[in-house]
């Protein structure tokens, strides 16, 4: 007794959802700095300047929620006095895949065009003069246009990954220094406020890596800020380490066709020979990371519509019950469906065609 394995490229039933591949993009989760034992910075994000000076806890100032960050694009009295914020990605991006990057920015100064995002393989906090480099994306690229006011403005791009993105840094990449009066009394810095940063795969079936939660926990435990951060960075400069991240995951979809001979004629109960095949299916699936299985019952067109509906539903439920006992599938979502004779695989006008149409199909969604 055999079953046929087919690869489907169209994802009709896989439970897709959008997942932010940047941690704490709204800066709402607060880090407790070990140096002062107070909440002084956002989790997963580190500023190149003192965390107190550019982490704002003010719902009236934020785009959404209670918090936002600011970076300095220049200083009226200090040459090339710029600040940056950076975070490490929890998962590696897939080379050649596209991702939608979105954030909200505002500034009282006409400097947004010089702002940008840089992806890099090494921690930018270990280097200086990042403004001399060309960012991965300028805020002004794509369809982004800015009004000449201080309201929150949306910035969005479609970014194609190189596969070497481990860190993200946000700040000013203007080639010339931004100096002179800010035009605001008692304010010397040319500030740009940032909030609601997100990066999501264009392919909605691309999901976060299996180590996402582990990497998040590890990054949230990095509590060194201020002087402690400087000490830590000085140690890392002598022996820098490049993080090794798992890539995002994509589902692999297989269809197993279980023939009609598994069942007694016109019955939903499994026959004695069916257990050998289904046990083999269970053993093979136990070697995979199965997210979900769609179990679909089908009949030929020889019975009444009501009879075929009940028969196809009964057979799909019987197989579902059997698969629920498989040791490796206790976390997988199992869904049964009945199609009666509405989706024939072959011509119902022949005996061979009707035999092929009487079947149960398992559409199996695994992570690679």
Coordinates of N, CA and C in Angstrom, one line a residue, residues 163-343:
X163 N 21.6 39.3 3.6 CA 21.8 38.1 4.4 C 22.9 38.3 5.4
X164 N 23.4 39.5 5.5 CA 24.5 39.8 6.5 C 24.0 40.9 7.6
X165 N 22.7 41.1 7.6 CA 22.1 42.1 8.6 C 22.0 41.4 10.0
X166 N 22.8 41.9 10.9 CA 22.8 41.5 12.3 C 22.4 42.6 13.2
X167 N 22.8 43.8 12.9 CA 22.5 45.0 13.7 C 21.8 46.1 12.8
X168 N 21.0 46.9 13.5 CA 20.4 48.0 12.8 C 20.7 49.3 13.6
X169 N 21.0 50.4 12.9 CA 21.4 51.6 13.5 C 20.6 52.8 12.8
X170 N 20.1 53.7 13.6 CA 19.4 54.8 13.1 C 20.0 56.1 13.5
X171 N 20.2 57.0 12.6 CA 20.8 58.3 12.9 C 21.0 59.2 11.6
X172 N 21.7 60.2 11.8 CA 22.0 61.1 10.7 C 23.3 60.7 9.9
X173 N 23.2 60.6 8.6 CA 24.3 60.2 7.7 C 24.6 61.4 6.8
X174 N 24.3 62.6 7.2 CA 24.7 63.8 6.4 C 26.2 63.8 6.2
X175 N 26.7 64.1 5.0 CA 28.1 64.2 4.8 C 28.7 65.5 5.4
X176 N 27.9 66.5 5.4 CA 28.4 67.8 6.0 C 27.8 67.9 7.4
X177 N 28.6 68.6 8.3 CA 28.1 68.8 9.6 C 26.9 69.7 9.7
X178 N 26.1 69.4 10.7 CA 24.9 70.3 10.9 C 25.2 71.1 12.1
X179 N 25.4 72.4 11.9 CA 25.7 73.3 13.0 C 24.9 74.6 12.9
X180 N 25.2 75.5 13.8 CA 24.5 76.8 13.7 C 23.4 76.8 14.7
X181 N 22.7 77.9 14.8 CA 21.6 78.0 15.8 C 20.4 77.1 15.4
X182 N 19.8 76.5 16.4 CA 18.7 75.6 16.1 C 17.4 76.3 15.9
X183 N 17.4 77.6 16.3 CA 16.2 78.4 16.2 C 15.2 78.2 17.3
X184 N 15.6 77.4 18.3 CA 14.7 77.1 19.4 C 15.5 77.5 20.7
X185 N 14.9 78.3 21.5 CA 15.6 78.9 22.7 C 16.0 77.7 23.6
X186 N 17.2 77.8 24.1 CA 17.7 76.9 25.1 C 17.9 75.5 24.5
X187 N 17.8 75.3 23.2 CA 18.0 74.0 22.6 C 19.2 74.1 21.6
X188 N 20.2 73.2 21.9 CA 21.4 73.2 21.1 C 21.5 72.1 20.1
X189 N 20.7 71.1 20.3 CA 20.8 69.9 19.5 C 19.7 69.9 18.4
X190 N 20.1 69.4 17.2 CA 19.1 69.2 16.2 C 18.5 67.8 16.3
X191 N 17.4 67.7 17.1 CA 16.8 66.4 17.4 C 15.8 65.9 16.4
X192 N 15.9 64.6 16.2 CA 14.9 63.9 15.4 C 14.3 62.8 16.4
X193 N 12.9 62.8 16.5 CA 12.3 61.8 17.3 C 11.8 60.6 16.5
X194 N 12.0 59.4 17.1 CA 11.7 58.2 16.4 C 10.8 57.3 17.2
X195 N 9.8 56.6 16.6 CA 8.9 55.7 17.3 C 8.3 54.7 16.3
X196 N 7.7 53.6 16.9 CA 7.0 52.6 16.2 C 7.8 52.1 15.0
X197 N 8.9 51.5 15.3 CA 9.8 50.9 14.2 C 9.4 49.4 14.0
X198 N 9.2 49.0 12.8 CA 8.8 47.6 12.5 C 9.5 47.1 11.3
X199 N 9.7 45.8 11.2 CA 10.3 45.2 10.0 C 9.6 43.9 9.8
X200 N 8.8 43.7 8.7 CA 8.0 42.5 8.5 C 8.3 41.9 7.2
X201 N 8.4 40.6 7.1 CA 8.6 40.0 5.8 C 7.5 40.3 4.8
X202 N 7.8 40.5 3.5 CA 6.8 40.7 2.5 C 6.1 39.3 2.3
X203 N 6.8 38.3 2.3 CA 6.2 36.9 2.2 C 5.6 36.6 3.6
X204 N 4.3 36.6 3.7 CA 3.6 36.5 5.0 C 3.7 35.1 5.6
X205 N 4.3 34.2 4.8 CA 4.5 32.8 5.3 C 5.9 32.7 5.9
X206 N 6.7 33.8 5.8 CA 8.0 33.8 6.4 C 7.9 34.2 7.9
X207 N 8.3 33.3 8.8 CA 8.1 33.5 10.2 C 9.4 33.7 10.9
X208 N 9.4 34.1 12.1 CA 10.5 34.3 13.0 C 11.2 33.0 13.2
X209 N 12.5 33.0 13.5 CA 13.3 31.8 13.7 C 12.9 31.2 15.0
X210 N 13.2 29.9 15.1 CA 12.8 29.1 16.3 C 13.5 29.6 17.6
X211 N 14.6 30.3 17.4 CA 15.4 30.9 18.6 C 15.0 32.3 18.9
X212 N 13.9 32.8 18.3 CA 13.5 34.2 18.5 C 13.4 34.5 20.0
X213 N 12.7 33.7 20.8 CA 12.4 34.0 22.2 C 13.7 33.9 23.0
X214 N 14.6 33.0 22.6 CA 15.9 32.9 23.3 C 16.7 34.1 23.1
X215 N 16.8 34.6 21.8 CA 17.6 35.7 21.5 C 17.0 37.0 22.2
X216 N 15.7 37.1 22.2 CA 15.1 38.2 22.9 C 15.4 38.2 24.3
X217 N 15.3 37.1 25.0 CA 15.7 37.0 26.4 C 17.1 37.5 26.7
X218 N 18.0 37.0 25.8 CA 19.4 37.3 25.9 C 19.7 38.8 25.7
X219 N 19.0 39.4 24.8 CA 19.2 40.8 24.5 C 18.6 41.7 25.6
X220 N 17.5 41.2 26.2 CA 16.9 42.0 27.2 C 17.7 41.9 28.5
X221 N 18.5 40.9 28.6 CA 19.4 40.8 29.8 C 20.6 41.6 29.8
X222 N 20.9 42.3 28.6 CA 22.0 43.1 28.5 C 21.7 44.5 29.2
X223 N 22.0 44.6 30.4 CA 21.5 45.8 31.2 C 22.6 46.9 31.3
X224 N 23.8 46.6 30.8 CA 24.9 47.6 31.0 C 24.6 48.9 30.2
X225 N 24.5 50.0 30.8 CA 24.4 51.3 30.2 C 25.3 52.3 30.8
X226 N 25.4 53.5 30.3 CA 26.3 54.5 30.8 C 27.7 54.1 31.0
X227 N 28.3 54.3 32.1 CA 29.7 53.9 32.4 C 30.0 52.4 32.2
X228 N 29.0 51.6 32.7 CA 29.2 50.2 32.6 C 29.2 49.8 31.1
X229 N 28.4 50.4 30.3 CA 28.4 50.1 28.9 C 29.7 50.5 28.2
X230 N 30.3 51.6 28.6 CA 31.6 52.0 28.0 C 32.7 51.0 28.4
X231 N 32.7 50.5 29.6 CA 33.6 49.5 30.1 C 33.5 48.2 29.3
X232 N 32.2 47.8 29.1 CA 31.9 46.6 28.4 C 32.4 46.7 26.9
X233 N 32.1 47.9 26.3 CA 32.5 48.1 24.9 C 34.0 48.1 24.7
X234 N 34.7 48.6 25.7 CA 36.2 48.7 25.6 C 36.8 47.2 25.6
X235 N 36.2 46.4 26.4 CA 36.6 45.0 26.5 C 36.3 44.3 25.2
X236 N 35.1 44.6 24.6 CA 34.7 43.9 23.3 C 35.6 44.3 22.1
X237 N 36.1 45.6 22.2 CA 36.9 46.1 21.1 C 38.2 45.2 20.9
X238 N 38.7 44.7 22.0 CA 39.9 43.9 21.9 C 39.7 42.5 21.3
X239 N 38.4 42.1 21.4 CA 38.1 40.7 20.9 C 36.6 40.7 20.5
X240 N 36.3 41.5 19.5 CA 34.8 41.6 19.1 C 34.3 40.2 18.6
X241 N 33.0 40.0 18.9 CA 32.3 38.8 18.6 C 31.2 39.1 17.6
X242 N 31.0 38.3 16.6 CA 29.9 38.4 15.7 C 28.8 37.4 16.1
X243 N 27.6 37.9 16.4 CA 26.6 37.0 16.8 C 26.2 36.0 15.7
X244 N 25.9 34.8 16.0 CA 25.4 33.8 15.0 C 23.9 33.6 15.2
X245 N 23.1 34.0 14.3 CA 21.7 34.0 14.4 C 21.1 33.0 13.4
X246 N 20.0 32.4 13.9 CA 19.2 31.5 13.0 C 18.5 32.4 12.0
X247 N 18.3 32.0 10.7 CA 17.5 32.7 9.8 C 16.0 32.5 10.1
X248 N 15.2 33.4 9.5 CA 13.8 33.3 9.6 C 13.4 32.0 8.9
X249 N 12.2 31.5 9.2 CA 11.8 30.2 8.6 C 10.6 30.3 7.6
X250 N 10.6 29.4 6.7 CA 9.6 29.3 5.7 C 8.9 27.9 5.8
X251 N 7.6 27.8 5.6 CA 7.0 26.5 5.6 C 7.3 25.6 4.4
X252 N 7.4 24.3 4.7 CA 7.4 23.3 3.6 C 6.1 22.6 3.6
X253 N 5.5 22.6 2.4 CA 4.1 22.0 2.4 C 4.1 20.7 1.5
X254 N 3.6 19.7 2.1 CA 3.5 18.4 1.4 C 2.0 17.9 1.5
X255 N 1.6 17.2 0.5 CA 0.3 16.6 0.5 C 0.4 15.1 0.4
X256 N -0.1 14.4 1.4 CA -0.2 12.9 1.3 C -1.6 12.5 1.0
X257 N -1.7 11.6 0.0 CA -2.9 11.1 -0.5 C -3.2 9.7 0.0
X258 N -4.1 9.6 0.9 CA -4.5 8.3 1.5 C -5.6 7.6 0.7
X259 N -5.3 6.4 0.1 CA -6.3 5.8 -0.8 C -7.6 5.3 -0.1
X260 N -8.6 5.1 -0.9 CA -9.9 4.6 -0.4 C -9.8 3.3 0.3
X261 N -8.8 2.5 -0.1 CA -8.8 1.1 0.5 C -8.5 1.1 2.0
X262 N -8.1 2.3 2.5 CA -7.9 2.3 4.0 C -9.2 2.1 4.7
X263 N -10.4 2.3 4.0 CA -11.7 2.2 4.7 C -12.5 1.1 4.2
X264 N -13.4 0.6 5.0 CA -14.4 -0.4 4.5 C -15.3 0.3 3.5
X265 N -15.8 -0.4 2.6 CA -16.7 0.1 1.5 C -17.8 1.0 2.1
X266 N -17.8 2.3 1.6 CA -18.9 3.2 2.0 C -19.0 3.4 3.5
X267 N -17.9 3.2 4.2 CA -17.8 3.4 5.7 C -16.8 4.4 6.0
X268 N -16.9 5.0 7.2 CA -15.9 5.9 7.7 C -14.9 5.3 8.6
X269 N -15.1 4.0 9.0 CA -14.2 3.3 9.9 C -12.9 2.9 9.1
X270 N -11.8 2.9 9.8 CA -10.6 2.4 9.1 C -10.5 0.9 9.1
X271 N -10.0 0.4 8.0 CA -9.8 -1.1 7.9 C -8.6 -1.5 8.6
X272 N -8.4 -2.8 8.8 CA -7.2 -3.4 9.5 C -5.9 -3.0 8.8
X273 N -5.8 -2.9 7.5 CA -4.6 -2.6 6.8 C -4.2 -1.2 6.9
X274 N -5.1 -0.3 7.3 CA -4.8 1.1 7.4 C -3.8 1.5 8.5
X275 N -3.8 0.7 9.5 CA -2.9 1.1 10.7 C -1.4 1.1 10.3
X276 N -1.1 0.1 9.5 CA 0.3 0.0 9.1 C 0.8 1.3 8.3
X277 N -0.1 1.8 7.4 CA 0.2 3.0 6.6 C 0.2 4.2 7.5
X278 N -0.8 4.3 8.4 CA -0.9 5.5 9.2 C 0.2 5.6 10.3
X279 N 0.7 4.4 10.7 CA 1.8 4.4 11.6 C 3.1 4.8 11.0
X280 N 3.2 4.5 9.7 CA 4.4 4.9 8.9 C 4.3 6.5 8.7
X281 N 3.1 7.0 8.4 CA 2.9 8.4 8.3 C 3.3 9.1 9.6
X282 N 2.8 8.6 10.8 CA 3.2 9.1 12.1 C 4.7 9.2 12.3
X283 N 5.3 8.1 12.0 CA 6.8 8.0 12.2 C 7.5 9.0 11.3
X284 N 7.1 9.2 10.1 CA 7.8 10.2 9.2 C 7.5 11.6 9.7
X285 N 6.3 11.9 10.1 CA 6.0 13.2 10.5 C 6.7 13.6 11.8
X286 N 7.0 12.5 12.6 CA 7.7 12.8 13.9 C 9.1 13.3 13.7
X287 N 9.6 13.1 12.5 CA 10.9 13.6 12.2 C 10.9 15.1 11.7
X288 N 9.8 15.6 11.5 CA 9.6 17.0 11.0 C 9.1 17.9 12.1
X289 N 9.2 19.2 11.9 CA 8.6 20.2 12.8 C 7.3 20.6 12.1
X290 N 6.2 20.0 12.5 CA 4.9 20.1 11.9 C 4.1 21.2 12.6
X291 N 3.7 22.2 11.9 CA 2.9 23.3 12.4 C 1.4 23.0 12.4
X292 N 0.9 22.5 11.3 CA -0.5 22.1 11.2 C -0.7 21.1 10.1
X293 N -1.8 20.4 10.1 CA -2.2 19.5 9.1 C -3.7 19.7 8.8
X294 N -4.0 19.9 7.5 CA -5.4 20.0 7.0 C -5.8 18.6 6.5
X295 N -6.8 18.0 7.0 CA -7.3 16.7 6.7 C -8.6 16.8 5.9
X296 N -8.5 16.4 4.6 CA -9.7 16.7 3.7 C -10.2 15.3 3.2
X297 N -11.5 15.1 3.4 CA -12.1 13.9 2.9 C -12.8 14.2 1.5
X298 N -12.7 13.2 0.6 CA -13.3 13.3 -0.7 C -14.0 12.0 -1.1
X299 N -15.0 12.1 -2.0 CA -15.7 10.9 -2.5 C -15.8 11.0 -4.0
X300 N -16.3 9.9 -4.6 CA -16.7 10.0 -6.0 C -18.1 10.6 -6.1
X301 N -18.8 10.5 -7.2 CA -20.1 11.1 -7.4 C -21.2 10.1 -7.4
X302 N -21.0 8.9 -7.0 CA -22.0 7.9 -7.1 C -23.1 7.9 -6.1
X303 N -22.8 8.5 -4.9 CA -23.8 8.5 -3.9 C -24.6 9.9 -3.9
X304 N -25.5 10.0 -3.0 CA -26.3 11.3 -2.9 C -25.4 12.3 -2.3
X305 N -25.7 13.6 -2.5 CA -24.9 14.7 -2.0 C -24.8 14.6 -0.5
X306 N -25.9 14.3 0.2 CA -25.9 14.2 1.7 C -25.0 13.1 2.2
X307 N -25.2 11.9 1.5 CA -24.4 10.7 1.9 C -22.9 11.0 1.7
X308 N -22.5 11.6 0.6 CA -21.1 11.9 0.3 C -20.6 12.9 1.2
X309 N -21.4 13.9 1.6 CA -20.9 14.9 2.6 C -20.6 14.2 3.9
X310 N -21.5 13.4 4.4 CA -21.3 12.7 5.7 C -20.2 11.7 5.6
X311 N -20.0 11.0 4.5 CA -18.9 10.0 4.4 C -17.6 10.7 4.4
X312 N -17.5 11.8 3.6 CA -16.2 12.5 3.5 C -15.8 13.2 4.8
X313 N -16.8 13.7 5.5 CA -16.6 14.3 6.8 C -16.2 13.2 7.9
X314 N -16.9 12.1 7.8 CA -16.6 11.0 8.8 C -15.2 10.5 8.6
X315 N -14.8 10.3 7.3 CA -13.4 9.7 7.1 C -12.4 10.7 7.5
X316 N -12.5 12.0 7.2 CA -11.5 13.0 7.6 C -11.4 13.1 9.2
X317 N -12.6 13.0 9.8 CA -12.5 13.0 11.3 C -11.9 11.8 11.9
X318 N -12.1 10.6 11.2 CA -11.4 9.4 11.7 C -9.9 9.4 11.6
X319 N -9.4 10.0 10.4 CA -8.0 10.1 10.3 C -7.4 11.2 11.3
X320 N -8.2 12.2 11.5 CA -7.8 13.2 12.5 C -7.6 12.6 13.8
X321 N -8.6 11.8 14.2 CA -8.5 11.2 15.6 C -7.3 10.3 15.7
X322 N -7.0 9.5 14.6 CA -5.8 8.7 14.6 C -4.5 9.5 14.7
X323 N -4.4 10.6 13.9 CA -3.2 11.4 14.0 C -3.0 12.0 15.3
X324 N -4.1 12.3 16.0 CA -3.9 13.0 17.3 C -3.2 12.1 18.3
X325 N -3.1 10.8 18.0 CA -2.4 9.9 18.9 C -0.9 9.8 18.5
X326 N -0.5 10.4 17.4 CA 0.9 10.4 17.0 C 1.8 11.1 18.0
X327 N 2.8 10.6 18.5 CA 3.7 11.2 19.6 C 4.2 12.6 19.1
X328 N 4.6 12.7 17.9 CA 5.3 13.9 17.4 C 4.3 15.0 17.0
X329 N 3.0 14.8 17.1 CA 2.1 15.8 16.6 C 1.2 16.4 17.7
X330 N 1.7 16.3 18.9 CA 0.8 16.8 20.0 C 0.7 18.3 20.0
X331 N 1.7 19.0 19.4 CA 1.6 20.5 19.3 C 1.0 21.0 18.0
X332 N 0.8 20.1 17.1 CA 0.4 20.6 15.7 C -1.1 20.8 15.7
X333 N -1.6 21.8 14.9 CA -3.0 22.0 14.8 C -3.5 21.1 13.7
X334 N -4.6 20.4 14.0 CA -5.2 19.4 13.1 C -6.6 19.9 12.7
X335 N -6.9 20.1 11.5 CA -8.2 20.6 11.0 C -8.8 19.6 10.0
X336 N -10.0 19.2 10.2 CA -10.7 18.3 9.2 C -11.7 19.0 8.4
X337 N -11.7 18.7 7.1 CA -12.7 19.3 6.2 C -13.3 18.2 5.3
X338 N -14.5 18.5 4.8 CA -15.2 17.5 3.9 C -15.6 18.2 2.6
X339 N -15.2 17.6 1.5 CA -15.5 18.2 0.2 C -16.4 17.3 -0.7
X340 N -16.8 16.1 -0.1 CA -17.7 15.2 -0.8 C -17.1 15.0 -2.2
X341 N -17.9 15.2 -3.3 CA -17.4 14.9 -4.7 C -17.1 16.2 -5.4
X342 N -16.9 17.3 -4.7 CA -16.8 18.6 -5.4 C -15.4 18.9 -5.9
X343 N -14.4 18.0 -5.5 CA -13.0 18.3 -6.0 C -12.4 17.0 -6.5

